[in-house]
């Protein structure tokens, strides 16, 4: 089992990533074994021709006394060689076939694991709470889902078969040597312990280097992603030069991390070569002497010389394999680290009886972000089903934070939030978020058509329903004049909409859901007064069916609300209807006076 430790960056660190991967991807074990089998057959068939060469030389040198003669029971040298040729053809066919099968199996295995892990990791990431995503650069998560998964695929496709080949090579060649002469085996295998010791040493040196490479990739990806997202700001502030330098720095860090790793792993090759040369020289010299003395046959001597070549030269690849292994390991650790991130805001298991009435209660709620201080200090609020309530207050007062709690993007630090009398922590997502229509303060439209965007929360809505929702959000007029109207593509690579247009699409999207609770965070801040009045009218109509909680800076938006809550510094300071609050002459009245341009009664008298 893998042990999970919290790393300094807060990400889970996996102790034995590849072992953890093995115990996790159970469904690929059968395919893995089949691939190992195919590779083994392939390797045996691959070594066989060298043995056949030796046997052929033996036939020529010893004739009737050859191994082939005793094995096949054929006396004529010509017939013996013909037999060897036939065996060679069979071996060659087996070799080619098994090579094909092995390649297909390894490729299929790596692609399958890649695909499964990517989808699984993505799905896990989308279930992680919003706070988790906000706490790290998006590019970092992207790098894991993309680069790290690719790296693992490369390792499984190329690295694992290579490791297997090397091990099989050593075993098979070792067997042939052991059968021939123990003494020569010792000589030829002399370099192997050296190479193994060297590998282990290098591996220990390489591991932290590759961890650094992977985190440098994540940084780079994060920086690029952030810059592309902020391209308008970069241009507006002519920061191109500065940003180029910054990316150059991050990219340079990646390059340096890679170079350090490559320097170390490349130093390994010459070391292996020296060891190999020693082994080869020993076989050549001592094997030759043994053949001259008649201790071993000429045929066997030739097999041994070929075999040493066979055994030792592929070991130069060990460095490369080690490189792939370390990269694969570091990447696997990151992917599994993501998969092991705990879901801090899991859904409950209670569901509400439909239709949901939409009564929202907030009791003594305290909340804050990450390790920061509280931004809400003991909020009490009741929104009866079907009423429209407004939350107003200066910027940073905690209005959006409060709405996030109602949708349960975060859980409160103290107190509770209830929907229809049930703690939202106990509700499943369908009952909670399924009954909400939410327009966030910053709108996100997906790449797709207008109709798809409006129907996002209700994918099977009819065209008539979509159009009705667009009308209600005062969006129909501008949509109808777009080229393609409801089928115009928006989002990435589509038509660019103005801020107010985007808001109205988002509002239509929320309305189409016919939610029990409509949650609007500055949903009409970017539209003009006239449009807003039209939206107000349809919202009041929609509001007859659902509870509406609206945050707005423009007080004309909220003056008709059943109740207005004034938030200041994370506390409710005033509450009441518009008329009550204006009459009370508090901060709401002051704000109202400023916005309507009327002299504020109190101050006017001063
Ligand atoms: N905050 C935070 N982390 C977030 C969001 C907000 O620490 N991810 C903090 C802000 O710094 C702010 C406080 O929480 O001090 C309240 O933020 P918010 O609820 O977003 O304030 P609003 O009242 O919605 O402000 P605005 O009118 O500007 O939208
Ligand atoms: Mg806000």
Tab-separated table of N, CA, C and O and ligand atoms in Angstrom, residues 394-401 403 441 521-522 551 553, ligand 2:
chain	number	residue	atom	x	y	z
A	394	UNK	N	-20.831	47.279	1.237
A	394	UNK	CA	-19.671	47.770	0.507
A	394	UNK	C	-18.860	46.598	-0.032
A	394	UNK	O	-19.032	45.467	0.402
A	395	UNK	N	-17.996	46.897	-0.956
A	395	UNK	CA	-17.198	45.846	-1.571
A	395	UNK	C	-16.281	45.195	-0.522
A	395	UNK	O	-15.723	45.873	0.337
A	396	UNK	N	-16.224	43.880	-0.576
A	396	UNK	CA	-15.428	43.149	0.404
A	396	UNK	C	-16.172	42.861	1.688
A	396	UNK	O	-15.616	42.310	2.636
A	397	UNK	N	-17.475	43.203	1.735
A	397	UNK	CA	-18.243	43.005	2.968
A	397	UNK	C	-18.518	41.530	3.237
A	397	UNK	O	-18.820	41.147	4.363
A	398	UNK	N	-18.452	40.707	2.202
A	398	UNK	CA	-18.674	39.273	2.394
A	398	UNK	C	-19.924	38.758	1.721
A	398	UNK	O	-20.379	37.648	2.006
A	399	UNK	N	-20.474	39.539	0.777
A	399	UNK	CA	-21.725	39.139	0.121
A	399	UNK	C	-21.534	37.879	-0.713
A	399	UNK	O	-22.287	36.910	-0.569
A	400	UNK	N	-20.527	37.882	-1.587
A	400	UNK	CA	-20.297	36.698	-2.421
A	400	UNK	C	-19.960	35.496	-1.550
A	400	UNK	O	-20.381	34.375	-1.838
A	401	UNK	N	-19.200	35.739	-0.490
A	401	UNK	CA	-18.819	34.641	0.400
A	401	UNK	C	-20.062	33.988	0.987
A	401	UNK	O	-20.133	32.762	1.118
A	403	UNK	N	-23.095	33.922	-0.374
A	403	UNK	CA	-23.774	33.158	-1.430
A	403	UNK	C	-23.083	31.820	-1.664
A	403	UNK	O	-23.731	30.804	-1.910
A	441	UNK	N	-20.587	36.190	-9.959
A	441	UNK	CA	-20.157	37.566	-10.191
A	441	UNK	C	-19.295	37.651	-11.451
A	441	UNK	O	-19.395	38.608	-12.200
A	521	UNK	N	-25.532	36.998	-8.066
A	521	UNK	CA	-24.447	37.808	-7.509
A	521	UNK	C	-24.088	38.882	-8.534
A	521	UNK	O	-23.384	38.623	-9.494
A	522	UNK	N	-24.600	40.084	-8.317
A	522	UNK	CA	-24.341	41.191	-9.248
A	522	UNK	C	-24.687	40.783	-10.675
A	522	UNK	O	-23.935	41.067	-11.609
A	551	UNK	N	-27.651	39.844	-4.799
A	551	UNK	CA	-26.637	40.780	-4.319
A	551	UNK	C	-26.512	41.870	-5.362
A	551	UNK	O	-26.446	41.578	-6.554
A	553	UNK	N	-25.081	46.166	-6.056
A	553	UNK	CA	-24.582	47.458	-5.585
A	553	UNK	C	-25.578	48.555	-5.944
A	553	UNK	O	-25.748	49.515	-5.214
B	2	LIG	MG1	-18.904	39.766	-4.520
